[in-house]
mmCIF file of C-alpha atoms and ligand atoms in Angstrom:
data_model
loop_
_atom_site.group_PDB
_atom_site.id
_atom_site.type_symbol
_atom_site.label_atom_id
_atom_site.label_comp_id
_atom_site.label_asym_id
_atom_site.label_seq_id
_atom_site.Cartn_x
_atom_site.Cartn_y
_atom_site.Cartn_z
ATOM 1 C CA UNK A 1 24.905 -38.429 0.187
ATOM 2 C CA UNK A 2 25.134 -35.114 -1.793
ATOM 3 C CA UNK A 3 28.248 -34.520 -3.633
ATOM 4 C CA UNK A 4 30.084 -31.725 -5.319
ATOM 5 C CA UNK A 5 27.449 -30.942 -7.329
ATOM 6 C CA UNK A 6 24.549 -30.677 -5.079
ATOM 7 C CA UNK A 7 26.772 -28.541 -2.552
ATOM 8 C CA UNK A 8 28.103 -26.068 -4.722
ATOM 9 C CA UNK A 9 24.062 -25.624 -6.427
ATOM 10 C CA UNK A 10 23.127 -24.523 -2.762
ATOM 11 C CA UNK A 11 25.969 -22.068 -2.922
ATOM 12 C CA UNK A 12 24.901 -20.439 -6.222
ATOM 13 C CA UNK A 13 21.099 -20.693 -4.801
ATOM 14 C CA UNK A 14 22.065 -19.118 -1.593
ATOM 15 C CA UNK A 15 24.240 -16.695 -2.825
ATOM 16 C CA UNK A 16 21.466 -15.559 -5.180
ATOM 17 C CA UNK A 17 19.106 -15.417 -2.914
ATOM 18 C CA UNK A 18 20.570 -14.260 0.165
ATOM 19 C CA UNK A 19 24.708 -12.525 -0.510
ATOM 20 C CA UNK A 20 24.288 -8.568 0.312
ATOM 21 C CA UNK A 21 21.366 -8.873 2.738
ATOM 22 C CA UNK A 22 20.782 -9.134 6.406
ATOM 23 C CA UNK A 23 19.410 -12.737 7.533
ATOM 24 C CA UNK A 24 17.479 -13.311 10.138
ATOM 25 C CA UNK A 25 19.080 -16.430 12.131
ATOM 26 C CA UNK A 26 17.317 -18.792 14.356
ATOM 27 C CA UNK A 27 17.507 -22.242 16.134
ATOM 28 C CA UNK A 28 14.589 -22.514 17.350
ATOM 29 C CA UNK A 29 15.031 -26.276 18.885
ATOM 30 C CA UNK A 30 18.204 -25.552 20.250
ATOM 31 C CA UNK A 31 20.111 -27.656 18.140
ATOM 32 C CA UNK A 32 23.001 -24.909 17.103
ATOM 33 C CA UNK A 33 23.817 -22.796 19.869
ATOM 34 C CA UNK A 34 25.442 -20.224 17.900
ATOM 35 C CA UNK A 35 22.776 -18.481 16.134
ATOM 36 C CA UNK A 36 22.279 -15.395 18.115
ATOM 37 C CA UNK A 37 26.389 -14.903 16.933
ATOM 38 C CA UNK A 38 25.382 -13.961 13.716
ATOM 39 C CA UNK A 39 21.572 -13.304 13.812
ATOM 40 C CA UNK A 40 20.604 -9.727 11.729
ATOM 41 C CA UNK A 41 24.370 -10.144 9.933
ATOM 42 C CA UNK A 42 24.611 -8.999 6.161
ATOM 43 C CA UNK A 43 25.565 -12.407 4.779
ATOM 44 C CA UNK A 44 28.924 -11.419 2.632
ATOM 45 C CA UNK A 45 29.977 -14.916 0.536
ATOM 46 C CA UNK A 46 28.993 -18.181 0.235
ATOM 47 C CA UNK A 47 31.413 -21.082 -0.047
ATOM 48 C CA UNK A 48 31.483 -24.080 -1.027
ATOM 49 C CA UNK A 49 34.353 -26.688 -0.805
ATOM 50 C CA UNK A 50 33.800 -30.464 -1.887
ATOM 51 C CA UNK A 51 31.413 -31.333 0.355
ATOM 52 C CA UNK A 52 31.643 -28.370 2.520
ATOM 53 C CA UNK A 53 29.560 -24.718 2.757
ATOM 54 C CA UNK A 54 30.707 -21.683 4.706
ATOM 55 C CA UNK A 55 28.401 -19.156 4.932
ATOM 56 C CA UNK A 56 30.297 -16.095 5.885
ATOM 57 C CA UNK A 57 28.644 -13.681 7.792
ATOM 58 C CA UNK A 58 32.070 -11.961 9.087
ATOM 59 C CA UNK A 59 36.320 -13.272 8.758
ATOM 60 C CA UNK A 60 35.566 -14.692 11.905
ATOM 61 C CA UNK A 61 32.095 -15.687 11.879
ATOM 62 C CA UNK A 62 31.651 -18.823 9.030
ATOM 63 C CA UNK A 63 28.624 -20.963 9.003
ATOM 64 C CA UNK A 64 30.149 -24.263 8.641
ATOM 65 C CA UNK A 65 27.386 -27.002 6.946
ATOM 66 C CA UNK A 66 28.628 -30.598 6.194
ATOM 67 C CA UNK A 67 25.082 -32.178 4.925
ATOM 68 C CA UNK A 68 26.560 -35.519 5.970
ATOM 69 C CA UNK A 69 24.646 -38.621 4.690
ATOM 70 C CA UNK A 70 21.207 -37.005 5.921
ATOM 71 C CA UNK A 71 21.529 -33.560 5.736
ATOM 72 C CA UNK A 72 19.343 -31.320 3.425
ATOM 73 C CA UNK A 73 18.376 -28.008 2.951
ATOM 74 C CA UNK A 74 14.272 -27.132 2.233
ATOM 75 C CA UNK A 75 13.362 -23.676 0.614
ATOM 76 C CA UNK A 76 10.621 -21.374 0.477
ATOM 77 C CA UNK A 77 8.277 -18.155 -0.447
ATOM 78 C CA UNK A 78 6.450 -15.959 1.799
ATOM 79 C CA UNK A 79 5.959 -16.751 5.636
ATOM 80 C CA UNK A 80 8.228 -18.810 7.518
ATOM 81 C CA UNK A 81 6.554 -22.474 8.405
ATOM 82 C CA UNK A 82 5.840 -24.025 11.528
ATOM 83 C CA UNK A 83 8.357 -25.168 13.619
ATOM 84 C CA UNK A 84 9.019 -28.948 12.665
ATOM 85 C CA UNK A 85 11.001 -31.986 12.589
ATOM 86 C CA UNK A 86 14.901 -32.368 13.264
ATOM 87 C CA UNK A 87 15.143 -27.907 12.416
ATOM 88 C CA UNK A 88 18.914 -27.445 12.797
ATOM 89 C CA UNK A 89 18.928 -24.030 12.026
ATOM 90 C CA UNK A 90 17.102 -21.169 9.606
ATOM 91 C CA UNK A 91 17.727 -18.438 7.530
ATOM 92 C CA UNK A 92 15.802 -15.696 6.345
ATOM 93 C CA UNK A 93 15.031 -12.472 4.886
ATOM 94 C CA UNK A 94 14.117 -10.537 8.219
ATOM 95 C CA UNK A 95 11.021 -8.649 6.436
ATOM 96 C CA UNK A 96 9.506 -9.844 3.488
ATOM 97 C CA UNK A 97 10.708 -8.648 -0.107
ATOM 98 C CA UNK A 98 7.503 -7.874 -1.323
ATOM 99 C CA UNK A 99 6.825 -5.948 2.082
ATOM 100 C CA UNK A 100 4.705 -8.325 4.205
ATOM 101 C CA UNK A 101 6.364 -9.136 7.367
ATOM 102 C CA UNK A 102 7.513 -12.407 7.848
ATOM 103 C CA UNK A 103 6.388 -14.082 10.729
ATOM 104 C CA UNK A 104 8.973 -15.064 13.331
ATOM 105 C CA UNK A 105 6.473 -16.873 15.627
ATOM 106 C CA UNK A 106 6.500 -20.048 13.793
ATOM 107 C CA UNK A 107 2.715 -19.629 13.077
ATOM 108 C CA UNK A 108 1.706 -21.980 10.051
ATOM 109 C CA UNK A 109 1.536 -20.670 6.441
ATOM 110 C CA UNK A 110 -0.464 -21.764 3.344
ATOM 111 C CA UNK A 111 2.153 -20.339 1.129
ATOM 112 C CA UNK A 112 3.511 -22.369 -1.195
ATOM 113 C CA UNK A 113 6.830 -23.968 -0.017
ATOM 114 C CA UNK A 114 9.177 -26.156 -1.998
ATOM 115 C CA UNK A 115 10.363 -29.359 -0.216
ATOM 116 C CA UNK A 116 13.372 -30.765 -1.801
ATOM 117 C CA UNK A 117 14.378 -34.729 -1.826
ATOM 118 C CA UNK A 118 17.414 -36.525 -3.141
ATOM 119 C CA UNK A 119 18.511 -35.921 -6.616
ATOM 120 C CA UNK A 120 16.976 -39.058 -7.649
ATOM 121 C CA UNK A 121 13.496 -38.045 -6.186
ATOM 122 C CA UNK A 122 14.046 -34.706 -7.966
ATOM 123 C CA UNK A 123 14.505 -33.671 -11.504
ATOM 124 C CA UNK A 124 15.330 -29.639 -11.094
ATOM 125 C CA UNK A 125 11.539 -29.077 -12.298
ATOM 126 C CA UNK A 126 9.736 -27.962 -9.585
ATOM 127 C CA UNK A 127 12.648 -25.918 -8.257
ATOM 128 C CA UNK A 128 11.597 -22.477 -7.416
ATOM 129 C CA UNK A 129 13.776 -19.138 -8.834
ATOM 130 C CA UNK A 130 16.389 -18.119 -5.901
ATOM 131 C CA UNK A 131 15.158 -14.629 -6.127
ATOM 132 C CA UNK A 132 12.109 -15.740 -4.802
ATOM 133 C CA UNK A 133 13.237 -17.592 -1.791
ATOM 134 C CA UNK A 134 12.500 -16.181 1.650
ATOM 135 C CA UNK A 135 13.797 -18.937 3.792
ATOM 136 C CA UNK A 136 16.201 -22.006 4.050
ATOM 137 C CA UNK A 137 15.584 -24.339 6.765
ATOM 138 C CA UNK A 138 18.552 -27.026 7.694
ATOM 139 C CA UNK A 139 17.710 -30.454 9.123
ATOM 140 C CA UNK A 140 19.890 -33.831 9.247
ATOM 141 C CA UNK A 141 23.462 -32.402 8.413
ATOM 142 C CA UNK A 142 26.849 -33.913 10.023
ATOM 143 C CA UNK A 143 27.794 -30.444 10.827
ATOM 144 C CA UNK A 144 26.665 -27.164 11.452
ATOM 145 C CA UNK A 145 28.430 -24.753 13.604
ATOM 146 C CA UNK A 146 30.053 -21.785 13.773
ATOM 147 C CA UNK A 147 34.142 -21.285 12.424
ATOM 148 C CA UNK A 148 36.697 -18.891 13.217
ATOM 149 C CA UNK A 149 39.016 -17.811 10.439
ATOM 150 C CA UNK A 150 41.620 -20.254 11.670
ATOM 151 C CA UNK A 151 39.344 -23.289 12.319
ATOM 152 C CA UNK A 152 38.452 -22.693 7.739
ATOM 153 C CA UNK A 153 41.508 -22.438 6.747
ATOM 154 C CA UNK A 154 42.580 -25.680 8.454
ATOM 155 C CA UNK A 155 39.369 -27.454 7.010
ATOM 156 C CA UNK A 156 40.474 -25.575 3.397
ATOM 157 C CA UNK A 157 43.737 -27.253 4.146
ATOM 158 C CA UNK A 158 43.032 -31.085 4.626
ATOM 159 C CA UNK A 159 40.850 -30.969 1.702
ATOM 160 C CA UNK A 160 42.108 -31.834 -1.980
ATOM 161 C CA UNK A 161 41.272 -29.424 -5.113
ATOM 162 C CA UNK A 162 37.520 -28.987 -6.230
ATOM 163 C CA UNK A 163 37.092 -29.399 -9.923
ATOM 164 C CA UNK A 164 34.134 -26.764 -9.386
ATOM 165 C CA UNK A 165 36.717 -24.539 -8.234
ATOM 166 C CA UNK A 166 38.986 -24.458 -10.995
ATOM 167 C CA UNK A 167 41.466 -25.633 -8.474
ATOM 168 C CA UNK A 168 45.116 -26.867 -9.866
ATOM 169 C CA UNK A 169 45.167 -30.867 -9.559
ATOM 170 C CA UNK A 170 48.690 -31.384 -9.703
ATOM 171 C CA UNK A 171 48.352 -32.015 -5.257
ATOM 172 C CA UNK A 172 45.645 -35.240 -5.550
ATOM 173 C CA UNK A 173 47.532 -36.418 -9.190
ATOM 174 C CA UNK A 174 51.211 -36.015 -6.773
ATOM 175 C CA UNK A 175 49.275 -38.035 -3.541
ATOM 176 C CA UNK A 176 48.068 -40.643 -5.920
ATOM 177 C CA UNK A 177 50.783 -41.255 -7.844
ATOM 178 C CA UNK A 178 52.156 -42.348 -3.906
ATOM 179 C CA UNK A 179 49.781 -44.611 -2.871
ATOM 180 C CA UNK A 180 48.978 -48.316 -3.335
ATOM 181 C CA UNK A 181 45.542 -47.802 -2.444
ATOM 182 C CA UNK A 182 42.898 -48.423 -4.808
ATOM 183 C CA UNK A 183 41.838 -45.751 -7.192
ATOM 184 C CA UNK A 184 38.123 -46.297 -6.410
ATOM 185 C CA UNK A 185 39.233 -45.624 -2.519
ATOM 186 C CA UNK A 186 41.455 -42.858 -3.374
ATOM 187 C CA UNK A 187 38.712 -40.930 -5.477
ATOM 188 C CA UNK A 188 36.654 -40.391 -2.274
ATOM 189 C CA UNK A 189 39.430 -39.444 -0.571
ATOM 190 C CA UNK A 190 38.270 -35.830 0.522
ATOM 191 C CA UNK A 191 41.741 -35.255 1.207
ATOM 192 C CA UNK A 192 42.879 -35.709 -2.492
ATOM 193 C CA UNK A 193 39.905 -34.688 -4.332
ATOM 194 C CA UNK A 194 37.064 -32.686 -2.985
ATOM 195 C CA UNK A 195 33.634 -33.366 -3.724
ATOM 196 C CA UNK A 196 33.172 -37.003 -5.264
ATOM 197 C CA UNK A 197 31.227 -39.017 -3.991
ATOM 198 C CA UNK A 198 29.664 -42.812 -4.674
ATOM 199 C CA UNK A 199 27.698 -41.878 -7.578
ATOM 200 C CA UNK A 200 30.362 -39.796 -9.910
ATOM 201 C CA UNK A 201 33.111 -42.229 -8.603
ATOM 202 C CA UNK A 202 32.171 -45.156 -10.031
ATOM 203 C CA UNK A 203 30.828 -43.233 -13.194
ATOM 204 C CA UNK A 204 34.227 -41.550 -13.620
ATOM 205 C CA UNK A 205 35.679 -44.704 -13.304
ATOM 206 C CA UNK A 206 34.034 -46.233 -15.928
ATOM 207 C CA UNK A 207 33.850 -43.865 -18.267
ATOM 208 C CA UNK A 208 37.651 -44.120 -18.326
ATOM 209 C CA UNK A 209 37.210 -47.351 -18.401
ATOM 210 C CA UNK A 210 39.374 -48.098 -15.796
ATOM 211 C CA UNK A 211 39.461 -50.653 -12.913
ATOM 212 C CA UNK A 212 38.458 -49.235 -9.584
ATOM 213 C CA UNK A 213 40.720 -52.185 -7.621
ATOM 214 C CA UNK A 214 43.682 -50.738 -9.580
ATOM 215 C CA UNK A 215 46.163 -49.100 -6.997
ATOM 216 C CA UNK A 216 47.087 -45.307 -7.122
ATOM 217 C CA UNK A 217 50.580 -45.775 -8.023
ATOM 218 C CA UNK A 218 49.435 -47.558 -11.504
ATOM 219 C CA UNK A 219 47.102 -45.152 -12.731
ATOM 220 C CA UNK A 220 49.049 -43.530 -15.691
ATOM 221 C CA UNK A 221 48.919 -39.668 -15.080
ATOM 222 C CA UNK A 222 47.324 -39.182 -18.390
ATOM 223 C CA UNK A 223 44.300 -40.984 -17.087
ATOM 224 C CA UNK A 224 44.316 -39.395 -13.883
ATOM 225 C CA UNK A 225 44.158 -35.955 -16.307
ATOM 226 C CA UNK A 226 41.290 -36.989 -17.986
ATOM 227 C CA UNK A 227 39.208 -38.750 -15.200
ATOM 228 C CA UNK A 228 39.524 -34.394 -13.814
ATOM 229 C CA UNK A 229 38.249 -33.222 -17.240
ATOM 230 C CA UNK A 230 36.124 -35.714 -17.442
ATOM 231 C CA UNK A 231 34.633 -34.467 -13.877
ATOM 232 C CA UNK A 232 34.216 -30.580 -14.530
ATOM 233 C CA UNK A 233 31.713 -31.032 -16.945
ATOM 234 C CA UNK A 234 29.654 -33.741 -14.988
ATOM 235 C CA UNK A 235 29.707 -32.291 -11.975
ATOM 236 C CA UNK A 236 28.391 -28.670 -13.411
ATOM 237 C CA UNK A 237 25.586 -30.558 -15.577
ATOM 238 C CA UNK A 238 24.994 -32.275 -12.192
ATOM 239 C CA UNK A 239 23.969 -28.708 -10.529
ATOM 240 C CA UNK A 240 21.756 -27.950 -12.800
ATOM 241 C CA UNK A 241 19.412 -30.166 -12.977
ATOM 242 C CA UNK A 242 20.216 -32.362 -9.714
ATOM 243 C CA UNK A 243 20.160 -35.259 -11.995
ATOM 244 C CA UNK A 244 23.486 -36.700 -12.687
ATOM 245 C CA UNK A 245 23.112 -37.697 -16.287
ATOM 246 C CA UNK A 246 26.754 -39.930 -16.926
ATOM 247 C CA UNK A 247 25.764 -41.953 -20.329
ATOM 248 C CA UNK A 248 26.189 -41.070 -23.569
ATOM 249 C CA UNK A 249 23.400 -41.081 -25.863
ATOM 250 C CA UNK A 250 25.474 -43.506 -28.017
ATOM 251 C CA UNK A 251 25.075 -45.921 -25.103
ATOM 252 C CA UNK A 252 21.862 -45.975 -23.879
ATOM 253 C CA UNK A 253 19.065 -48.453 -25.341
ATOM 254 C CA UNK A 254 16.638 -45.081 -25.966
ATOM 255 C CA UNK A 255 19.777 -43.227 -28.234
ATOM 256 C CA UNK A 256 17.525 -40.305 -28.641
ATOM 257 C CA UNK A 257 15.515 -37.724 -26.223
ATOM 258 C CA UNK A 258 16.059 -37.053 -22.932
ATOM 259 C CA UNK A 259 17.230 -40.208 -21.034
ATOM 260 C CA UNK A 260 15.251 -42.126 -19.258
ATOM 261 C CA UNK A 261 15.635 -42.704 -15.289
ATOM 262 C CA UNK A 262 17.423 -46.484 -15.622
ATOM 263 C CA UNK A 263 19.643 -45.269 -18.199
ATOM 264 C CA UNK A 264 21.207 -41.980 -16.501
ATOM 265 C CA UNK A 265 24.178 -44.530 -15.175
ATOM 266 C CA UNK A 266 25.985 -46.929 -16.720
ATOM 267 C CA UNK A 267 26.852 -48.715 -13.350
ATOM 268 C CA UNK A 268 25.490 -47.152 -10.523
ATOM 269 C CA UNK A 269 22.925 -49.021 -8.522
ATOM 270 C CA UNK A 270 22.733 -51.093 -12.063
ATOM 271 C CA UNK A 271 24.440 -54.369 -10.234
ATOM 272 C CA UNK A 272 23.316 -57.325 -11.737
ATOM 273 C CA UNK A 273 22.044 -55.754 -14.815
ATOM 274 C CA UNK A 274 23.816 -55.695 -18.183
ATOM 275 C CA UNK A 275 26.407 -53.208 -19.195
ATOM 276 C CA UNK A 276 25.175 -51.341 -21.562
ATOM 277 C CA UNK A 277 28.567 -51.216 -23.940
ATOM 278 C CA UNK A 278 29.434 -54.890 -23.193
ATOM 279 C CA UNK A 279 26.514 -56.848 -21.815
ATOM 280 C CA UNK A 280 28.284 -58.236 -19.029
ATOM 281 C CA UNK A 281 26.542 -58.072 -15.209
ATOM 282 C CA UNK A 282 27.724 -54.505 -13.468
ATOM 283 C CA UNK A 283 29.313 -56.360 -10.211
ATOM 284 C CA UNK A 284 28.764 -54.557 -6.683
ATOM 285 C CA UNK A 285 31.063 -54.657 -3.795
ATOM 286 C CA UNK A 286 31.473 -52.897 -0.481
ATOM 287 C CA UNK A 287 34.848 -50.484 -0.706
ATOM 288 C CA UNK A 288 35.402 -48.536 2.524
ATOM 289 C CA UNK A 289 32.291 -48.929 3.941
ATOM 290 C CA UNK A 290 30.211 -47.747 0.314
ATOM 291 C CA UNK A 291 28.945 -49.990 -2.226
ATOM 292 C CA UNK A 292 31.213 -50.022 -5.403
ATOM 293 C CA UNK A 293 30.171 -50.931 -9.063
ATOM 294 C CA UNK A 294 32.036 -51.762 -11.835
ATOM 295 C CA UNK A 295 31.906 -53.526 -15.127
ATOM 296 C CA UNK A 296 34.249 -56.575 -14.958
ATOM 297 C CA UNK A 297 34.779 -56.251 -19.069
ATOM 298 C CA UNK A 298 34.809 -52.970 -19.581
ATOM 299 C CA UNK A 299 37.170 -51.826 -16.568
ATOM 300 C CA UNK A 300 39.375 -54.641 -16.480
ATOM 301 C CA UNK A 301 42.479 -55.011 -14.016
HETATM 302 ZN ZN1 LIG B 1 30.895 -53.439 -19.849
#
């Protein structure tokens, strides 16, 4: 599932590419029945929020997109593709920047198009420039439909601050100074912290060294600070190049050059392996309904 980083790299993409011009809107399996609301609108922001986007076409006319577990957005250059798969809804530039006409019939194209996977499938590389892009095509998300003023500012208030936001923390450090859940639980919690997920949770975790079965309540504040330092930083690194590099080159078996795929976490997905500080197994549990991993030395109760 995307997290903060991933969501707020679509905003900047989207906002380069698209903020200031009229978008063409379609739907054209029927699968968001609002599109004609906003179709040939000048697209004036784009937000994102944790895991959330808005694109705001008017006060009372936001695109809401949760990507969800599946969701994903594929880019593109030149004429719009053919009509395929799961297509939630599209954007695009109604005529062509370079002049051509784009083609609204869903007619095939040979122009190049950029298909992008998970993070893990996808190192930033072969990323085109947002200036460039002519279309964004949605398939798989949780959520996309069309919000009234009223309806985002109730979503803006359930959810907790965004460290990509420069958001004050004192709310989520208050709510989890409260609760006897465990931290682990608490820092997916969209409620008290917006836009960690699986991956930077346990990550954050660990890097502070700190149990993830440890309850709320017993988290000194000072940690709490630092685990939201800590998170600025990774998160923005994280939208850059999709790849969420967490170890420190001190850490990692290769100490030098860019770091190889296995070493990019020190215990994500690395269950049953060695730590790499300590040399004890990374354990892996299910928390909440998502798999958890820890080091049992190095985050101790
Ligand atoms: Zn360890």
């Amino acid at each position: 599932m995307p997290e903060g980083n991933e969501i707020h790299r679509w905003a900047a993409r989207h906002t380069e590419a698209f903020v200031g011009r009229k978008l063409r809107v379609e739907a054209p399996g029927g699968r968001f029945a609002d599109a004609d609301v906003i179709d040939g609108k000048v697209l004036k922001r784009v937000h994102a929020v944790g895991k959330h986007l808005g694109y705001e076409f008017g006060p009372d006319a936001i695109l809401h997109v949760h990507l969800g577990r599946y969701g994903d957005w594929t880019e593109g250059v030149g004429e719009l593709p053919e009509v395929k798969g799961a297509l939630r809804v599209r954007l695009s530039l109604p005529t062509h920047p370079r002049g051509k006409a784009a083609r609204m019939d869903g007619a095939p194209s040979d122009d190049a198009t950029t298909k992008h996977g998970w993070y893990s499938e996808d190192d930033g590389s072969t990323s085109l420039d947002p200036k460039d892009v002519d279309w964004i095509e949605l398939r798989g998300p949780s959520d996309c439909s069309l919000y009234d003023r009223e309806k985002w500012q109730k979503l803006l208030a359930r959810l907790g601050p965004d460290p990509l936001n420069g958001d004050d923390p004192a709310p989520a450090f208050a709510k989890t100074a409260k609760s006897k859940t465990p931290i682990a639980a608490l820092l997916m919690d969209q409620s008290i912290l917006s836009g960690i997920g699986n991956i930077y949770r346990a990550e954050l975790l660990y890097r502070a060294r700190l149990s993830p079965f440890l309850a709320g309540k017993d988290v000194p504040e000072k940690t709490l600070k630092a685990i939201w330092k800590d998170s600025i930083p990774l998160l923005k690194a994280g939208m850059v190049d999709r790849r969420i590099v967490t170890t420190l080159p001190k850490d990692r078996p290769h100490k030098t050059g860019k770091p190889l795929k296995p070493e990019v976490h020190y215990v994500y997905r690395r269950h049953g392996k060695p730590c790499w500080v300590c040399g004890t197994k990374v354990q892996r549990q299910e928390m909440a309904g998502r798999s958890l991993y820890w080091c049992p030395e190095c985050q101790k109760e």
